[in-house]
Short mmCIF file of N, CA and C in Angstrom, two decimals:
data_model
loop_
_atom_site.label_atom_id
_atom_site.label_comp_id
_atom_site.label_asym_id
_atom_site.label_seq_id
_atom_site.Cartn_x
_atom_site.Cartn_y
_atom_site.Cartn_z
N MET D 1 -10.50 -15.10 -89.58
CA MET D 1 -9.50 -14.60 -88.47
C MET D 1 -9.80 -16.47 -87.20
N VAL D 2 -8.54 -16.57 -86.84
CA VAL D 2 -8.39 -17.53 -85.38
C VAL D 2 -8.42 -17.01 -84.72
N CYS D 3 -9.25 -17.93 -84.37
CA CYS D 3 -9.39 -17.24 -82.14
C CYS D 3 -8.99 -18.58 -81.74
N TYR D 4 -7.84 -18.29 -81.07
CA TYR D 4 -7.48 -19.47 -80.35
C TYR D 4 -8.21 -19.79 -78.59
N ASN D 5 -7.73 -18.85 -78.06
CA ASN D 5 -8.76 -18.93 -76.74
C ASN D 5 -9.07 -17.60 -76.17
N ILE D 6 -9.86 -17.30 -74.81
CA ILE D 6 -10.25 -15.86 -74.48
C ILE D 6 -10.35 -16.47 -72.95
N TYR D 7 -9.73 -15.24 -72.70
CA TYR D 7 -9.41 -15.37 -70.63
C TYR D 7 -10.60 -14.14 -70.80
N ILE D 8 -11.35 -14.06 -69.18
CA ILE D 8 -11.99 -12.77 -68.65
C ILE D 8 -11.56 -12.56 -67.06
N PHE D 9 -11.23 -11.76 -67.12
CA PHE D 9 -10.79 -11.48 -65.49
C PHE D 9 -11.41 -10.45 -64.87
N ASN D 10 -11.69 -10.74 -63.59
CA ASN D 10 -12.60 -9.21 -62.91
C ASN D 10 -11.83 -8.61 -62.36
N ARG D 11 -12.02 -7.59 -61.82
CA ARG D 11 -11.17 -6.00 -61.12
C ARG D 11 -10.13 -6.61 -60.52
N GLN D 12 -10.79 -8.00 -59.46
CA GLN D 12 -9.76 -8.44 -58.74
C GLN D 12 -8.57 -9.13 -58.94
N GLY D 13 -8.48 -9.43 -60.51
CA GLY D 13 -7.90 -10.42 -61.21
C GLY D 13 -7.79 -11.60 -61.17
N ALA D 14 -8.70 -12.02 -60.78
CA ALA D 14 -9.24 -13.87 -60.82
C ALA D 14 -10.01 -13.95 -62.26
N CYS D 15 -9.43 -15.10 -62.61
CA CYS D 15 -10.13 -15.28 -64.36
C CYS D 15 -11.08 -16.13 -64.00
N ILE D 16 -12.44 -15.38 -64.53
CA ILE D 16 -13.45 -15.57 -64.39
C ILE D 16 -14.56 -16.13 -65.79
N TYR D 17 -13.35 -16.49 -66.44
CA TYR D 17 -13.85 -17.44 -67.91
C TYR D 17 -12.70 -17.46 -68.36
N TYR D 18 -12.77 -18.91 -69.08
CA TYR D 18 -11.54 -19.45 -69.92
C TYR D 18 -12.34 -20.40 -70.96
N HIS D 19 -12.14 -19.83 -71.93
CA HIS D 19 -12.14 -20.84 -73.42
C HIS D 19 -11.10 -20.83 -74.37
N GLU D 20 -11.26 -22.39 -74.92
CA GLU D 20 -9.90 -22.38 -75.78
C GLU D 20 -11.00 -23.10 -77.54
N TRP D 21 -10.73 -22.33 -78.51
CA TRP D 21 -11.14 -23.45 -79.37
C TRP D 21 -10.26 -23.99 -80.27
N PHE D 22 -8.86 -23.45 -80.48
CA PHE D 22 -7.51 -24.00 -80.74
C PHE D 22 -6.44 -23.69 -80.27
N ARG D 23 -5.75 -24.64 -79.65
CA ARG D 23 -4.86 -24.25 -78.87
C ARG D 23 -3.58 -25.78 -79.16
N PRO D 24 -2.90 -25.71 -80.12
CA PRO D 24 -2.11 -26.70 -80.82
C PRO D 24 -1.02 -27.67 -79.39
N LYS D 25 -0.72 -26.33 -78.49
CA LYS D 25 0.08 -26.45 -77.50
C LYS D 25 -0.73 -26.73 -76.25
N SER D 26 -0.78 -27.42 -75.84
CA SER D 26 -1.60 -28.05 -74.71
C SER D 26 -0.90 -27.18 -73.35
N VAL D 27 -1.82 -26.41 -72.16
CA VAL D 27 -1.07 -26.14 -71.30
C VAL D 27 -0.39 -26.43 -70.40
N LYS D 28 -0.14 -27.95 -70.25
CA LYS D 28 0.90 -28.91 -69.54
C LYS D 28 1.91 -28.38 -70.42
N GLN D 29 1.90 -28.43 -71.15
CA GLN D 29 2.95 -28.25 -72.03
C GLN D 29 4.05 -26.73 -71.94
N GLY D 30 3.04 -25.84 -71.39
CA GLY D 30 3.45 -24.52 -71.26
C GLY D 30 3.57 -24.55 -69.81
N ALA D 31 2.48 -23.63 -69.33
CA ALA D 31 2.44 -23.34 -68.00
C ALA D 31 2.48 -24.73 -67.04
N GLY D 32 1.83 -25.41 -67.16
CA GLY D 32 1.69 -26.81 -66.34
C GLY D 32 0.07 -26.81 -65.60
N THR D 33 -0.38 -26.13 -65.28
CA THR D 33 -1.87 -26.38 -65.18
C THR D 33 -2.48 -24.81 -65.42
N LEU D 34 -3.84 -25.08 -65.90
CA LEU D 34 -4.76 -24.12 -66.39
C LEU D 34 -4.83 -22.86 -65.26
N ALA D 35 -5.04 -22.80 -64.05
CA ALA D 35 -4.79 -21.97 -63.29
C ALA D 35 -3.27 -21.38 -63.30
N ASP D 36 -2.18 -21.99 -63.56
CA ASP D 36 -0.63 -21.24 -63.82
C ASP D 36 -0.90 -20.43 -64.87
N ASP D 37 -1.47 -21.14 -65.97
CA ASP D 37 -1.61 -20.47 -67.72
C ASP D 37 -2.41 -18.85 -66.99
N GLN D 38 -3.22 -19.02 -66.08
CA GLN D 38 -3.92 -17.91 -66.11
C GLN D 38 -3.22 -16.72 -65.22
N LYS D 39 -2.81 -17.24 -64.43
CA LYS D 39 -2.01 -16.51 -63.42
C LYS D 39 -0.41 -15.72 -64.47
N GLN D 40 -0.21 -16.41 -64.90
CA GLN D 40 1.10 -15.69 -66.06
C GLN D 40 0.43 -14.90 -67.19
N MET D 41 -0.81 -15.12 -67.63
CA MET D 41 -1.99 -14.37 -68.61
C MET D 41 -2.01 -13.02 -68.09
N PHE D 42 -2.21 -12.94 -66.57
CA PHE D 42 -2.84 -11.77 -65.65
C PHE D 42 -1.61 -10.91 -65.53
N GLY D 43 -0.59 -11.67 -65.40
CA GLY D 43 0.64 -11.18 -65.14
C GLY D 43 1.41 -10.52 -65.99
N LEU D 44 1.38 -11.26 -67.51
CA LEU D 44 1.84 -10.33 -68.85
C LEU D 44 0.78 -9.35 -69.24
N PHE D 45 0.06 -9.09 -69.01
CA PHE D 45 -0.92 -7.87 -69.48
C PHE D 45 -0.66 -7.01 -68.45
N TRP D 46 -0.85 -7.50 -67.14
CA TRP D 46 -0.78 -6.08 -66.03
C TRP D 46 0.76 -5.94 -66.34
N THR D 47 1.96 -6.26 -66.42
CA THR D 47 3.19 -6.04 -66.77
C THR D 47 3.25 -5.06 -67.85
N LEU D 48 2.58 -5.44 -68.67
CA LEU D 48 2.75 -4.81 -69.94
C LEU D 48 1.53 -3.23 -69.92
N SER D 49 0.71 -3.30 -69.14
CA SER D 49 -0.18 -2.26 -69.21
C SER D 49 0.77 -1.30 -68.23
N ASN D 50 1.44 -1.65 -66.95
CA ASN D 50 2.44 -0.54 -66.62
C ASN D 50 3.46 -0.44 -67.16
N PHE D 51 4.29 -1.28 -67.40
CA PHE D 51 5.10 -0.46 -68.52
C PHE D 51 5.00 0.46 -69.19
N CYS D 52 3.86 0.24 -70.01
CA CYS D 52 3.33 1.29 -71.02
C CYS D 52 2.83 2.39 -70.63
N ALA D 53 2.31 2.51 -69.09
CA ALA D 53 2.49 3.63 -68.88
C ALA D 53 3.52 4.41 -67.93
N THR D 54 4.21 3.74 -67.73
CA THR D 54 5.41 4.29 -66.85
C THR D 54 6.29 4.53 -68.28
N LEU D 55 6.38 4.49 -69.55
CA LEU D 55 7.25 4.50 -70.40
C LEU D 55 6.44 6.00 -71.71
N ASP D 56 5.28 6.43 -70.99
CA ASP D 56 4.33 7.24 -71.66
C ASP D 56 4.89 8.51 -71.53
N PRO D 57 5.38 9.12 -72.91
CA PRO D 57 6.00 10.20 -73.34
C PRO D 57 5.16 11.38 -73.09
N LYS D 58 4.27 11.39 -72.88
CA LYS D 58 2.98 12.68 -72.62
C LYS D 58 2.98 12.55 -71.02
N ASP D 59 3.37 11.73 -70.34
CA ASP D 59 3.08 12.02 -69.05
C ASP D 59 4.03 12.51 -68.45
N THR D 60 3.57 13.39 -67.47
CA THR D 60 4.63 14.47 -67.14
C THR D 60 4.44 13.81 -65.29
N SER D 61 3.74 13.06 -64.84
CA SER D 61 3.95 12.51 -63.53
C SER D 61 4.60 11.15 -63.37
N LYS D 62 5.17 10.33 -64.44
CA LYS D 62 5.92 9.48 -64.18
C LYS D 62 6.11 8.97 -63.11
N GLN D 63 4.94 7.88 -62.77
CA GLN D 63 5.17 6.86 -61.70
C GLN D 63 5.87 5.86 -62.04
N GLN D 64 6.19 4.98 -60.72
CA GLN D 64 7.56 4.26 -60.86
C GLN D 64 6.56 2.86 -61.51
N LEU D 65 7.32 2.29 -62.05
CA LEU D 65 6.73 1.06 -62.72
C LEU D 65 6.47 0.07 -61.53
N GLY D 66 5.13 -0.47 -61.78
CA GLY D 66 4.63 -1.33 -60.66
C GLY D 66 3.83 -0.12 -59.86
N ALA D 67 3.85 0.96 -59.78
CA ALA D 67 2.84 1.76 -58.98
C ALA D 67 1.50 1.75 -59.13
N PRO D 68 0.17 1.65 -58.13
CA PRO D 68 -0.89 1.36 -58.37
C PRO D 68 -1.38 2.57 -59.49
N ARG D 69 -2.75 2.20 -60.41
CA ARG D 69 -3.02 2.85 -61.23
C ARG D 69 -4.68 3.16 -60.94
N LYS D 70 -4.96 3.78 -61.41
CA LYS D 70 -6.61 3.85 -61.40
C LYS D 70 -7.02 3.22 -63.01
N ILE D 71 -8.17 2.63 -62.95
CA ILE D 71 -8.77 1.81 -64.20
C ILE D 71 -8.70 2.85 -65.29
N GLY D 72 -8.15 2.57 -66.32
CA GLY D 72 -7.72 3.64 -67.72
C GLY D 72 -7.26 4.73 -67.70
N GLN D 73 -6.30 4.98 -66.68
CA GLN D 73 -5.19 5.95 -66.16
C GLN D 73 -4.12 5.89 -67.07
N GLY D 74 -3.71 6.64 -67.59
CA GLY D 74 -2.53 6.70 -68.41
C GLY D 74 -2.03 5.89 -70.07
N CYS D 75 -1.44 6.00 -70.21
CA CYS D 75 -0.98 5.21 -71.40
C CYS D 75 -1.52 3.37 -71.42
N ARG D 76 -1.97 3.14 -72.46
CA ARG D 76 -2.34 1.61 -72.07
C ARG D 76 -1.88 0.84 -73.97
N PHE D 77 -2.54 -0.30 -73.63
CA PHE D 77 -1.73 -0.80 -74.85
C PHE D 77 -2.97 -2.08 -75.01
N HIS D 78 -2.98 -2.00 -76.18
CA HIS D 78 -4.36 -2.48 -76.85
C HIS D 78 -3.86 -4.48 -77.37
N SER D 79 -2.85 -4.31 -77.83
CA SER D 79 -2.15 -5.44 -78.66
C SER D 79 -0.93 -5.87 -78.70
N PHE D 80 -0.63 -7.32 -78.81
CA PHE D 80 1.19 -7.33 -78.91
C PHE D 80 0.63 -8.19 -80.23
N THR D 81 1.96 -8.56 -80.60
CA THR D 81 1.86 -9.76 -81.94
C THR D 81 3.44 -10.17 -81.81
N THR D 82 3.60 -11.93 -81.75
CA THR D 82 4.32 -12.41 -81.83
C THR D 82 4.53 -13.23 -83.32
N ASN D 83 5.57 -13.91 -83.41
CA ASN D 83 5.70 -14.81 -85.06
C ASN D 83 4.45 -15.99 -84.93
N ASN D 84 3.87 -16.15 -83.87
CA ASN D 84 2.59 -17.27 -83.74
C ASN D 84 1.56 -16.36 -83.31
N TYR D 85 1.57 -15.47 -82.92
CA TYR D 85 -0.41 -15.34 -82.48
C TYR D 85 -0.08 -13.71 -81.85
N LYS D 86 -1.60 -13.35 -81.89
CA LYS D 86 -1.74 -11.51 -81.65
C LYS D 86 -2.34 -11.88 -80.59
N MET D 87 -1.90 -11.16 -79.19
CA MET D 87 -2.91 -10.80 -77.76
C MET D 87 -3.62 -9.36 -78.46
N HIS D 88 -4.99 -9.65 -77.77
CA HIS D 88 -6.18 -8.37 -77.84
C HIS D 88 -6.43 -8.34 -76.43
N PHE D 89 -6.29 -6.91 -76.15
CA PHE D 89 -6.42 -6.55 -74.47
C PHE D 89 -7.39 -5.42 -74.61
N LEU D 90 -8.36 -5.49 -73.64
CA LEU D 90 -9.65 -4.53 -73.37
C LEU D 90 -9.81 -4.45 -71.48
N GLU D 91 -9.82 -3.55 -71.35
CA GLU D 91 -9.79 -3.31 -69.97
C GLU D 91 -10.82 -2.25 -70.12
N THR D 92 -12.20 -2.84 -69.17
CA THR D 92 -13.39 -2.00 -69.23
C THR D 92 -13.34 -0.96 -68.18
N PRO D 93 -14.01 0.20 -67.95
CA PRO D 93 -14.23 1.01 -66.81
C PRO D 93 -14.83 0.19 -65.78
N SER D 94 -15.30 -0.84 -65.75
CA SER D 94 -15.81 -1.57 -64.43
C SER D 94 -14.59 -2.79 -63.96
N GLY D 95 -13.15 -2.35 -64.87
CA GLY D 95 -12.62 -3.30 -64.25
C GLY D 95 -12.03 -4.57 -64.56
N PHE D 96 -12.99 -5.38 -65.57
CA PHE D 96 -13.29 -6.41 -66.28
C PHE D 96 -12.01 -6.19 -67.59
N LYS D 97 -11.17 -7.19 -67.78
CA LYS D 97 -10.23 -7.20 -68.76
C LYS D 97 -10.44 -8.56 -69.24
N LEU D 98 -10.22 -8.40 -70.67
CA LEU D 98 -10.85 -9.19 -71.73
C LEU D 98 -9.45 -9.38 -72.42
N VAL D 99 -9.23 -10.63 -72.76
CA VAL D 99 -8.07 -10.81 -73.46
C VAL D 99 -8.25 -12.07 -74.42
N LEU D 100 -7.83 -11.97 -75.66
CA LEU D 100 -8.46 -12.46 -76.92
C LEU D 100 -7.08 -12.98 -77.57
N ASN D 101 -6.63 -14.37 -78.09
CA ASN D 101 -5.44 -14.49 -78.35
C ASN D 101 -6.10 -15.31 -79.95
N THR D 102 -5.80 -14.62 -80.81
CA THR D 102 -5.86 -14.82 -82.22
C THR D 102 -4.59 -15.21 -83.06
N GLY D 103 -5.04 -15.27 -84.25
CA GLY D 103 -3.88 -15.32 -85.23
C GLY D 103 -3.17 -13.79 -85.60
N ARG D 104 -1.75 -14.08 -85.90
CA ARG D 104 -1.30 -13.14 -86.05
C ARG D 104 -1.64 -11.93 -87.13
N ASP D 105 -2.44 -12.19 -88.68
CA ASP D 105 -2.86 -11.35 -89.11
C ASP D 105 -3.88 -10.66 -88.92
N THR D 106 -4.62 -11.16 -87.30
CA THR D 106 -5.77 -9.96 -87.26
C THR D 106 -5.43 -8.77 -86.80
N GLY D 107 -6.71 -7.76 -87.39
CA GLY D 107 -6.08 -6.47 -87.03
C GLY D 107 -6.70 -6.06 -85.86
N ASP D 108 -7.61 -5.28 -85.72
CA ASP D 108 -7.63 -4.32 -84.06
C ASP D 108 -8.69 -5.16 -83.95
N ALA D 109 -8.99 -5.28 -82.60
CA ALA D 109 -10.27 -6.08 -82.04
C ALA D 109 -10.51 -5.67 -81.05
N ARG D 110 -10.59 -4.27 -80.76
CA ARG D 110 -10.79 -3.15 -79.50
C ARG D 110 -12.40 -3.25 -79.49
N GLU D 111 -13.11 -2.71 -80.88
CA GLU D 111 -13.98 -3.00 -81.43
C GLU D 111 -15.09 -4.31 -80.78
N LEU D 112 -14.51 -5.17 -81.43
CA LEU D 112 -14.89 -6.85 -81.05
C LEU D 112 -15.04 -7.19 -79.43
N LEU D 113 -13.84 -7.01 -78.62
CA LEU D 113 -13.87 -6.78 -77.19
C LEU D 113 -15.15 -6.25 -76.25
N GLY D 114 -14.93 -5.08 -76.86
CA GLY D 114 -16.01 -4.10 -76.57
C GLY D 114 -17.63 -4.36 -76.70
N ALA D 115 -17.77 -4.77 -77.90
CA ALA D 115 -19.09 -5.58 -78.21
C ALA D 115 -19.30 -6.59 -77.23
N LEU D 116 -18.33 -7.34 -77.19
CA LEU D 116 -18.58 -8.25 -76.60
C LEU D 116 -18.37 -8.55 -75.18
N TYR D 117 -18.08 -7.58 -74.71
CA TYR D 117 -18.13 -7.32 -72.94
C TYR D 117 -19.96 -6.51 -72.98
N ASP D 118 -20.34 -5.42 -73.91
CA ASP D 118 -21.36 -5.29 -73.74
C ASP D 118 -22.38 -6.34 -73.66
N GLU D 119 -22.35 -7.01 -74.87
CA GLU D 119 -23.51 -7.36 -75.78
C GLU D 119 -23.73 -9.10 -74.60
N LEU D 120 -22.38 -9.55 -74.29
CA LEU D 120 -22.45 -10.82 -73.38
C LEU D 120 -22.06 -10.55 -71.97
N VAL D 121 -20.95 -10.28 -71.62
CA VAL D 121 -20.32 -10.02 -70.30
C VAL D 121 -21.63 -9.56 -69.27
N VAL D 122 -22.09 -8.12 -69.99
CA VAL D 122 -23.03 -7.20 -69.15
C VAL D 122 -24.57 -7.57 -69.02
N GLU D 123 -24.90 -8.05 -70.46
CA GLU D 123 -26.25 -8.96 -70.58
C GLU D 123 -26.57 -9.79 -70.31
N ARG D 124 -25.40 -11.06 -70.42
CA ARG D 124 -25.61 -12.37 -69.73
C ARG D 124 -25.32 -12.31 -68.61
N CYS D 125 -24.09 -11.76 -67.67
CA CYS D 125 -23.64 -12.10 -66.30
C CYS D 125 -23.87 -10.76 -65.42
N ILE D 126 -23.71 -9.47 -65.72
CA ILE D 126 -23.85 -8.60 -64.61
C ILE D 126 -25.11 -8.26 -64.74
N LYS D 127 -26.15 -8.12 -65.51
CA LYS D 127 -27.62 -7.91 -65.70
C LYS D 127 -28.34 -9.07 -64.92
N ASN D 128 -27.71 -10.45 -64.64
CA ASN D 128 -28.70 -11.55 -64.62
C ASN D 128 -27.99 -12.03 -63.07
N PRO D 129 -29.60 -11.94 -62.41
CA PRO D 129 -29.91 -11.50 -61.07
C PRO D 129 -29.28 -13.33 -60.85
N ALA D 130 -28.92 -14.30 -61.37
CA ALA D 130 -28.34 -15.62 -60.84
C ALA D 130 -26.94 -15.34 -60.77
N TYR D 131 -26.03 -14.45 -61.40
CA TYR D 131 -24.97 -14.46 -61.32
C TYR D 131 -24.31 -13.56 -60.07
N VAL D 132 -23.17 -14.31 -59.11
CA VAL D 132 -23.01 -13.62 -58.36
C VAL D 132 -21.86 -13.19 -58.42
N PRO D 133 -21.36 -12.13 -58.21
CA PRO D 133 -20.46 -11.17 -58.79
C PRO D 133 -19.15 -11.68 -58.29
N GLY D 134 -18.12 -11.80 -59.29
CA GLY D 134 -16.93 -12.47 -58.92
C GLY D 134 -16.67 -14.28 -58.79
N SER D 135 -17.99 -14.32 -59.18
CA SER D 135 -18.08 -16.05 -59.54
C SER D 135 -17.56 -16.02 -60.98
N PRO D 136 -17.38 -17.88 -61.26
CA PRO D 136 -16.93 -17.96 -62.67
C PRO D 136 -18.31 -17.81 -63.55
N ILE D 137 -17.97 -17.22 -64.74
CA ILE D 137 -18.71 -17.22 -65.50
C ILE D 137 -19.32 -18.30 -66.21
N THR D 138 -18.86 -19.30 -65.93
CA THR D 138 -18.97 -20.87 -66.64
C THR D 138 -20.41 -21.21 -65.97
N SER D 139 -20.57 -20.62 -64.67
CA SER D 139 -21.44 -21.37 -63.96
C SER D 139 -22.84 -20.64 -64.53
N LEU D 140 -22.61 -19.83 -65.47
CA LEU D 140 -24.58 -19.39 -66.21
C LEU D 140 -24.76 -20.24 -67.13
N ASP D 141 -25.36 -20.97 -67.39
CA ASP D 141 -25.99 -21.78 -68.59
C ASP D 141 -25.74 -21.01 -69.83
N GLY D 142 -25.54 -21.65 -70.81
CA GLY D 142 -25.60 -20.89 -72.08
C GLY D 142 -24.56 -19.75 -72.38
N PHE D 143 -23.71 -19.66 -71.93
CA PHE D 143 -22.78 -18.23 -72.20
C PHE D 143 -21.70 -18.48 -73.31
N THR D 144 -20.94 -20.12 -73.32
CA THR D 144 -20.34 -20.73 -74.33
C THR D 144 -20.96 -20.38 -75.84
N PRO D 145 -21.84 -21.14 -75.42
CA PRO D 145 -22.60 -21.34 -77.05
C PRO D 145 -23.15 -19.49 -77.49
N ALA D 146 -23.34 -18.79 -76.26
CA ALA D 146 -23.52 -17.25 -77.07
C ALA D 146 -22.22 -16.64 -77.59
N LEU D 147 -21.18 -17.09 -77.03
CA LEU D 147 -19.71 -16.26 -77.21
C LEU D 147 -19.60 -17.17 -78.51
N THR D 148 -19.62 -18.41 -78.66
CA THR D 148 -19.13 -18.65 -80.03
C THR D 148 -20.11 -18.25 -80.99
N ALA D 149 -21.52 -18.17 -80.70
CA ALA D 149 -22.33 -17.70 -81.63
C ALA D 149 -22.14 -16.11 -82.30
N PHE D 150 -21.79 -15.68 -81.26
CA PHE D 150 -21.17 -14.16 -81.14
C PHE D 150 -20.09 -13.77 -82.27
N LEU D 151 -19.13 -14.62 -82.06
CA LEU D 151 -17.85 -14.10 -82.76
C LEU D 151 -18.11 -14.93 -84.57
N LYS D 152 -18.68 -15.99 -84.23
CA LYS D 152 -19.15 -16.71 -86.00
C LYS D 152 -19.72 -15.63 -86.12
N GLN D 153 -21.15 -14.70 -85.73
CA GLN D 153 -21.76 -14.07 -86.61
C GLN D 153 -20.92 -12.72 -87.12
N ARG D 154 -19.69 -12.25 -86.17
CA ARG D 154 -18.62 -11.26 -86.49
C ARG D 154 -17.74 -11.74 -87.73
N GLY D 155 -18.00 -12.44 -87.91
CA GLY D 155 -16.28 -13.61 -88.56
C GLY D 155 -15.59 -13.60 -87.81
N ALA D 156 -15.36 -13.55 -86.75
CA ALA D 156 -14.14 -13.76 -85.94
C ALA D 156 -13.97 -15.12 -85.28
N LEU D 157 -14.84 -15.86 -85.81
CA LEU D 157 -14.28 -17.34 -85.30
C LEU D 157 -14.42 -18.21 -86.77
N VAL D 158 -13.27 -18.89 -87.42
CA VAL D 158 -13.24 -19.67 -88.51
C VAL D 158 -12.54 -21.16 -88.07
N ALA D 159 -13.26 -21.85 -88.50
CA ALA D 159 -12.05 -22.95 -88.31
C ALA D 159 -10.47 -22.47 -88.63
N ALA D 160 -9.78 -23.26 -87.79
CA ALA D 160 -8.17 -22.85 -87.90
C ALA D 160 -7.61 -23.50 -89.07
N GLN D 161 -6.77 -22.65 -89.58
CA GLN D 161 -6.10 -23.32 -90.75
C GLN D 161 -4.42 -23.92 -90.36
N PRO D 162 -4.07 -24.54 -91.10
CA PRO D 162 -2.76 -25.09 -91.01
C PRO D 162 -2.00 -23.89 -90.83
N GLY D 163 -0.91 -23.59 -89.99
CA GLY D 163 0.15 -22.92 -90.04
C GLY D 163 0.00 -21.71 -89.36
N HIS D 164 -1.33 -21.71 -88.90
CA HIS D 164 -1.67 -20.46 -87.60
C HIS D 164 -1.23 -20.78 -86.43
#
């Protein structure tokens, strides 16, 4: 599995963590700045989440597109695939949103993202008395090496192959 980058957003939509392992096209060639890139990523999955909930054929209430929803309410999307990458998405009951961009051939990553949230975000951040809720996770020593080790241990982080 090739992991390109990861975003972690808090329940207010602020990106509290970003890390990239392999990104052939720099942010400056796309969104312009890292902050703009993060806003666009949040807007993308927020729009897709609302779109999926609005089109849900099993929901008889049919909320308007963009209407506020409770966390976990309605139909949800978990990933989408383009010709170049696959974006995996997990929204936790506490409102954290994890986005992992990988190579196209990656399978379902919901279990991996759930374990990442439980074992790293909860254990190293939320339960850490030094962590101030809402502050960037990068302020915590050792989070990035622990994340890299976590993904390598599960075979989810290998060197990028040409053509991915």
